[in-house]
Short mmCIF file of C-alpha atoms in Angstrom, two decimals:
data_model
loop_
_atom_site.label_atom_id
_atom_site.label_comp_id
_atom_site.label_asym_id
_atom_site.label_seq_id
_atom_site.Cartn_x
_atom_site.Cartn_y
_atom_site.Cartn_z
CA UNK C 249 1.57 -61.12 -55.53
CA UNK C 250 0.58 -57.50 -55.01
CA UNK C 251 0.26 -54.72 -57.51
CA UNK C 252 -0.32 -51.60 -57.36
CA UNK C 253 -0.63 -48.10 -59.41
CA UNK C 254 -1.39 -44.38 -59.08
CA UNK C 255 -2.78 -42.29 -61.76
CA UNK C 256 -2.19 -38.72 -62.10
CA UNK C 257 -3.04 -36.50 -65.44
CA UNK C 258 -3.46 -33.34 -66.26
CA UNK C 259 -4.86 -31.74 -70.25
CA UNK C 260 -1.97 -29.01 -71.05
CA UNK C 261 -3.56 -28.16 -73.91
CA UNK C 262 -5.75 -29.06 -77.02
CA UNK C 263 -5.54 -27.95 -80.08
CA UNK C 264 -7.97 -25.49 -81.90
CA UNK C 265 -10.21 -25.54 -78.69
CA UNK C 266 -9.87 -25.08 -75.14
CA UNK C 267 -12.43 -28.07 -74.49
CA UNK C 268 -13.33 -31.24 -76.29
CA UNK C 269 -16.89 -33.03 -75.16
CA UNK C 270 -16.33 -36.85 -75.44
CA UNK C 271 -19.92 -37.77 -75.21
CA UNK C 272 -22.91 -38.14 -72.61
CA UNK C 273 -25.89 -35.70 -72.22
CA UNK C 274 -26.54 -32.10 -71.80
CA UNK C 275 -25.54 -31.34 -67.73
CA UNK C 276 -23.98 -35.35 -67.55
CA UNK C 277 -21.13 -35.50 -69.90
CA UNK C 278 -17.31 -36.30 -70.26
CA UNK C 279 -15.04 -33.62 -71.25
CA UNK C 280 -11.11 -33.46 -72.02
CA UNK C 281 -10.48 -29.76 -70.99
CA UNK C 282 -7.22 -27.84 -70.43
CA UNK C 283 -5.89 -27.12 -67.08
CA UNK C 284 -8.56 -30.26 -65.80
CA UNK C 285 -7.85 -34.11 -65.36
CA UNK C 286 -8.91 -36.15 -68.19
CA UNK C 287 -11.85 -37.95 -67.96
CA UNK C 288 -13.26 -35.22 -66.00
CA UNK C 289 -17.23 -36.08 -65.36
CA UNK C 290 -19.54 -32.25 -66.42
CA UNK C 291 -22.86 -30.66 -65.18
CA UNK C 292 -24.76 -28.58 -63.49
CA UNK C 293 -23.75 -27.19 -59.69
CA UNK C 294 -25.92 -25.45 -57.17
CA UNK C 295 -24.94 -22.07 -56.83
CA UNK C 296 -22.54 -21.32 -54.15
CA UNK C 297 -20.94 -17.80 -52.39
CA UNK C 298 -17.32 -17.61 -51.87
CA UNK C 299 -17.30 -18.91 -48.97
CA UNK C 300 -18.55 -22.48 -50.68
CA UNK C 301 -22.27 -21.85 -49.19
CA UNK C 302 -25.17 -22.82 -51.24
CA UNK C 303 -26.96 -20.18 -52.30
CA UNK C 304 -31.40 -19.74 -51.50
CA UNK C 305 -33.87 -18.60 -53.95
CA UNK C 306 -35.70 -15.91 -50.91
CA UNK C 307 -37.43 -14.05 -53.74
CA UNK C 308 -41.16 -14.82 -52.39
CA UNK C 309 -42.59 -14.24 -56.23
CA UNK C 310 -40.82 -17.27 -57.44
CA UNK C 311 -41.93 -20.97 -57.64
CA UNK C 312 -38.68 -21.98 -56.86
CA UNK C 313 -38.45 -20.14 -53.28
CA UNK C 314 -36.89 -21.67 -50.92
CA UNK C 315 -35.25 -23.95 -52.64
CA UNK C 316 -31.27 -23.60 -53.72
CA UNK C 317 -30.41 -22.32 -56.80
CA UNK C 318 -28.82 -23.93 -59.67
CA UNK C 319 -26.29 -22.24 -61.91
CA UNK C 320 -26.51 -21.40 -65.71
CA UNK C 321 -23.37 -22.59 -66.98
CA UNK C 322 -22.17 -26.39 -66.80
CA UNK C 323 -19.03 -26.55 -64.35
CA UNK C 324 -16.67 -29.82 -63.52
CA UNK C 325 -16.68 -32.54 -61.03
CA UNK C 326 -14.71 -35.36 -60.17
CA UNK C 327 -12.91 -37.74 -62.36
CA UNK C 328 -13.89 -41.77 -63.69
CA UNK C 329 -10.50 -42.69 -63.66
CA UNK C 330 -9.31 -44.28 -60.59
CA UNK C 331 -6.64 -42.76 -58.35
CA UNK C 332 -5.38 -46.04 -57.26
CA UNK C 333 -5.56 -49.78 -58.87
CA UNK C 334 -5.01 -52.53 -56.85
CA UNK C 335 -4.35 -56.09 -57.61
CA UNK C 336 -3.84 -59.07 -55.06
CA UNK C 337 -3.04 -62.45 -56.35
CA UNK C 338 -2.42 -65.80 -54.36
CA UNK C 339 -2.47 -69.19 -54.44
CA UNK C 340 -2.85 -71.66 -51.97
CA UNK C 341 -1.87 -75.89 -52.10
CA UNK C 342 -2.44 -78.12 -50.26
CA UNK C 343 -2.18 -81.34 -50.87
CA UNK C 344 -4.12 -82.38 -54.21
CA UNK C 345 -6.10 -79.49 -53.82
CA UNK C 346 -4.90 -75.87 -55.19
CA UNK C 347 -6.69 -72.59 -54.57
CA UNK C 348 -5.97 -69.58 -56.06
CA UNK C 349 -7.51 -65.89 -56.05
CA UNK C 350 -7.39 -63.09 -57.04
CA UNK C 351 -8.81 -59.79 -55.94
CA UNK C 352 -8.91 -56.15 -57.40
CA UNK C 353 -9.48 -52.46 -56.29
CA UNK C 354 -10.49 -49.06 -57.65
CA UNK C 355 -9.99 -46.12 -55.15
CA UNK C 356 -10.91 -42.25 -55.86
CA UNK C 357 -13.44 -43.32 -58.70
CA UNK C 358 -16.51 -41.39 -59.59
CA UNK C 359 -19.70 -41.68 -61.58
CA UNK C 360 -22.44 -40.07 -62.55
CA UNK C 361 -25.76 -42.28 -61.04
CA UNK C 362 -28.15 -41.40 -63.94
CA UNK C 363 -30.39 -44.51 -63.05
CA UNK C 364 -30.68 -42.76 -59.43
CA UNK C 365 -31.33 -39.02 -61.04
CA UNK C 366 -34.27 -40.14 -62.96
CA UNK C 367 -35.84 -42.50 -61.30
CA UNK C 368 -36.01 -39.56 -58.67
CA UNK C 369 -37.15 -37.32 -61.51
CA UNK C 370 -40.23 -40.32 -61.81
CA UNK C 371 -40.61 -40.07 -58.48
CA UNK C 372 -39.46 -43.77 -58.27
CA UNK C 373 -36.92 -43.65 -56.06
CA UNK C 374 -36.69 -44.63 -52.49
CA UNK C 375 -35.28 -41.51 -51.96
CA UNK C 376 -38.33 -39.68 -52.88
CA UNK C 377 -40.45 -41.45 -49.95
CA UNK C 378 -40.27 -38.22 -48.35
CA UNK C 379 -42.02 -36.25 -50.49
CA UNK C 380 -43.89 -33.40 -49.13
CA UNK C 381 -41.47 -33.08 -46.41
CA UNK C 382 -40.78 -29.75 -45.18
CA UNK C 383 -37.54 -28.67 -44.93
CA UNK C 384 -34.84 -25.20 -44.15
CA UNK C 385 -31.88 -26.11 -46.75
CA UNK C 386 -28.58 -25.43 -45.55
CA UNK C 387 -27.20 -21.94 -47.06
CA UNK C 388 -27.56 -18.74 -47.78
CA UNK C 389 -30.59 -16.09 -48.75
CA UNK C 390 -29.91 -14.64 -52.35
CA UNK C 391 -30.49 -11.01 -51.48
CA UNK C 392 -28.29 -10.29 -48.27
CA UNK C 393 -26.61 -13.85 -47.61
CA UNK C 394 -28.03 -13.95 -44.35
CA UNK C 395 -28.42 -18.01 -42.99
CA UNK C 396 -31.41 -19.40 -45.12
CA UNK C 397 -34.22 -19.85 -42.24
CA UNK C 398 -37.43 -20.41 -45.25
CA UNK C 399 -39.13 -23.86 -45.19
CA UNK C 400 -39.90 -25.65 -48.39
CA UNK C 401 -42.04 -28.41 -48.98
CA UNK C 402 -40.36 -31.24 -51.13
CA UNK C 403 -42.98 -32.41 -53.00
CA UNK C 404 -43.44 -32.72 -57.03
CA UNK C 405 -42.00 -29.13 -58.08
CA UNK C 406 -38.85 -30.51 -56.54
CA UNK C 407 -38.46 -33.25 -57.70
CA UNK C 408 -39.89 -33.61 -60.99
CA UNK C 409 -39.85 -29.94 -62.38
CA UNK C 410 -37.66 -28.12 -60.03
CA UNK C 411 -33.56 -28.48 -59.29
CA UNK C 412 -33.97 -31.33 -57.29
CA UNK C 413 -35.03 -33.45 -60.14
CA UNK C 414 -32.41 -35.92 -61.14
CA UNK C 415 -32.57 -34.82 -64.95
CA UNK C 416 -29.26 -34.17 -65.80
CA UNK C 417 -30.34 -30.57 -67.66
CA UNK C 418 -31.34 -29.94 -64.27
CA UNK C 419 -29.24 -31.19 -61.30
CA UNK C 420 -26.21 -33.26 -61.50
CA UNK C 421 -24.17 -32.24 -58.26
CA UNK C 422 -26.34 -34.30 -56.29
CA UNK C 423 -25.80 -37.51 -58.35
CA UNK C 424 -21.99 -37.86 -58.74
CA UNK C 425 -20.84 -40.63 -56.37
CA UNK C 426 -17.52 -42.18 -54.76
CA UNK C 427 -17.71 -45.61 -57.17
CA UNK C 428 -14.42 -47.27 -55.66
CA UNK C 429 -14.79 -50.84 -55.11
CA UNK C 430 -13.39 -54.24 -53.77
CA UNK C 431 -13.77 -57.20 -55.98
CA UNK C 432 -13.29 -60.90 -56.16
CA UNK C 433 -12.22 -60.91 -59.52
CA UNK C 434 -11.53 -64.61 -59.76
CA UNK C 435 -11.25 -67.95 -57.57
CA UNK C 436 -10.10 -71.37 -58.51
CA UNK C 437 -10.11 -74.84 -56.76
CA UNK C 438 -8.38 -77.46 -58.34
CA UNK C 439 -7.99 -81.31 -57.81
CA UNK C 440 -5.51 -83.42 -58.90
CA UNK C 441 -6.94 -86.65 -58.67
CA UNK C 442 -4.31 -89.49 -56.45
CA UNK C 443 -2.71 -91.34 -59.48
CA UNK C 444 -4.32 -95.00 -57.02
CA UNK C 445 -7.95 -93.96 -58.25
CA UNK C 446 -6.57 -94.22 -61.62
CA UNK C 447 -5.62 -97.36 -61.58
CA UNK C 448 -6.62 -100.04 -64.23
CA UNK C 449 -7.52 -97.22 -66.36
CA UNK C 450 -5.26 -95.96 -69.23
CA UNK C 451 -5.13 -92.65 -67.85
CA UNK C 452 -2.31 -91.14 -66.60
CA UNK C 453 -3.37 -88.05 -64.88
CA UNK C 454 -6.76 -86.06 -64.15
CA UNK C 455 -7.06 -82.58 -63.09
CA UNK C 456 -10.74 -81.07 -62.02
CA UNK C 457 -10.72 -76.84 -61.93
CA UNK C 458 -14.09 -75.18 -60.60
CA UNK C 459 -13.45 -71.28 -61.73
CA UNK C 460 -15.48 -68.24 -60.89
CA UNK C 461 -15.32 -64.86 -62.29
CA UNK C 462 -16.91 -61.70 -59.94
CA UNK C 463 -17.91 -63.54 -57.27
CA UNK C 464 -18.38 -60.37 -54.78
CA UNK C 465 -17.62 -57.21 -54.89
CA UNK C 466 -17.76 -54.06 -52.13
CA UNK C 467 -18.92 -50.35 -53.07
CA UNK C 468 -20.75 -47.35 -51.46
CA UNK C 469 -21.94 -46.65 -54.73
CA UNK C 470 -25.32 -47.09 -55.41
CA UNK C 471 -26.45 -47.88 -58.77
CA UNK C 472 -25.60 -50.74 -60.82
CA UNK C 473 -21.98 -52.34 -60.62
CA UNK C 474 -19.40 -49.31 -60.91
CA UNK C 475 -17.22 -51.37 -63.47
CA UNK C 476 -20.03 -51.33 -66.23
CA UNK C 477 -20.04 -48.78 -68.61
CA UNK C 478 -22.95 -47.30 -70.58
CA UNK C 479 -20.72 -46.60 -74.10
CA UNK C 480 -18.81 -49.64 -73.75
CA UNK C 481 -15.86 -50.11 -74.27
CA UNK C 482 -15.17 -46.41 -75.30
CA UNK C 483 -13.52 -43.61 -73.87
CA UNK C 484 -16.96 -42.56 -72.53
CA UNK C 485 -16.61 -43.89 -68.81
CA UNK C 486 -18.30 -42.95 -65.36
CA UNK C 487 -21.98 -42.11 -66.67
CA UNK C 488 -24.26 -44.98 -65.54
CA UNK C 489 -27.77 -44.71 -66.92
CA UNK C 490 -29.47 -48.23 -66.24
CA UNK C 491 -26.68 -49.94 -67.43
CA UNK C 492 -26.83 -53.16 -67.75
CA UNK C 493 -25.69 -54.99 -64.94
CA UNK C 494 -22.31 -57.28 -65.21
CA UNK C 495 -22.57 -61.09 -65.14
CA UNK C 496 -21.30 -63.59 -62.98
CA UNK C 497 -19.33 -66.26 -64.43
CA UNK C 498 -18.44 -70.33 -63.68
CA UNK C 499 -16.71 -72.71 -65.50
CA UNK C 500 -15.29 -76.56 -64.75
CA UNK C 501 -11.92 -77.56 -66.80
CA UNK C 502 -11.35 -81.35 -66.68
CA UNK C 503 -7.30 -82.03 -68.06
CA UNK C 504 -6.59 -85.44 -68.63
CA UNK C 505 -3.65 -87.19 -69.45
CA UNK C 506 -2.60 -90.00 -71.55
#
């Protein structure tokens, strides 16, 4: 048995305001705004020319030069609610034994890796191994747009203090990822016990069922499972700040009959 869905939404309008902030942080939040999908993930974007260039502090005066520059207002990214759900169901016999399984999929999904921004902020983060690395960012100088050509040491300005750090009052660009995934959701062997080892006994019939629940899953994201939430189960979706991380599951059913 295959499923499958595709989501598409769009705010027309809200009343009394053109925005509505569902909850998160300052520069990581959810937002229901007009004219954008819902769900919609907010923060703070580097600063980029028209021509979709990142823009490069080159004002020598300026603790921050070299390095690209962030812009004052919040602005939106991508969306936590999946593009396409997928659901693929089947179930196999043979003989006494029965297998069944069932796998699910999330495509165009995004999140906000909070866990990933901060422990970068703490310096924590594999990622920050190459600190004091020297390195040209890609983009242009602030003053005349010319290609940016003005090494910059990564080291603690950048990621602790400056807009490299993963705080989300800082950066958040950097930390939205694709969180689609591939999942075993469940699997399920079952036995029905040949009625001759039941003989001399006053049963009639014995089934044995080994389930388990999210067995494996597949992502490119990289924080903790992409299917936990931080709020819950609220409207609050695709912000994962050290969530905790879902469970895996088995039970054994044992149906007898007299």
């Amino acid at each position: 048995t295959i499923n499958a869905s595709k989501n598409e939404n769009m705010v027309e309008s809200l009343r009394l305001t053109p925005e509505y902030t569902i909850g998160g942080f300052q520069g990581a939040s959810i937002r229901v705004v007009e004219g954008s999908p819902y769900g919609s993930i907010y923060g703070f974007a580097w600063k980029r020319d028209a021509q979709g260039r990142r823009i490069i502090n080159d004002d020598t005066m300026s603790a921050s030069y070299g390095f690209p520059l962030r812009n004052e207002f919040e602005s939106g990214f991508d969306n936590y609610n999946p593009e396409w759900i997928l659901g693929l169901g089947n179930q196999l016999q043979v003989g006494p034994f029965s297998l069944a399984v069932q796998l699910e999929a999330r495509f165009g999904v995004y999140m906000w890796n909070g866990t990933r921004a901060v422990m970068t902020q703490f310096g924590t983060h594999k990622q920050t191994e190459d600190r004091d690395r020297v390195q040209v960012f890609d983009g242009v100088k602030a003053s005349n747009g010319q290609p940016n050509d003005i090494p910059a040491t990564l080291g603690e300005f950048w990621y602790a203090f400056g807009a490299g750090s993963g705080s989300p009052a800082f950066n958040t660009e950097d930390y939205i990822e694709d969180a689609s995934w591939v999942r075993l959701r469940t699997a399920s062997l079952s036995w029905e016990v040949p009625r001759t080892f039941l003989t001399g006994t006053p049963l009639r019939r014995v089934n044995i069922t080994l389930t388990g629940t999210n067995l494996w899953y597949s992502t490119k994201y990289t924080g903790v499972d992409p299917e936990t939430s931080l709020a819950g189960a609220t409207n609050i979706q695709g912000l994962e700040y050290f969530n905790s991380p879902s469970t895996r599951g088995y039970t054994v059913a044992i149906s007898v009959g007299l």
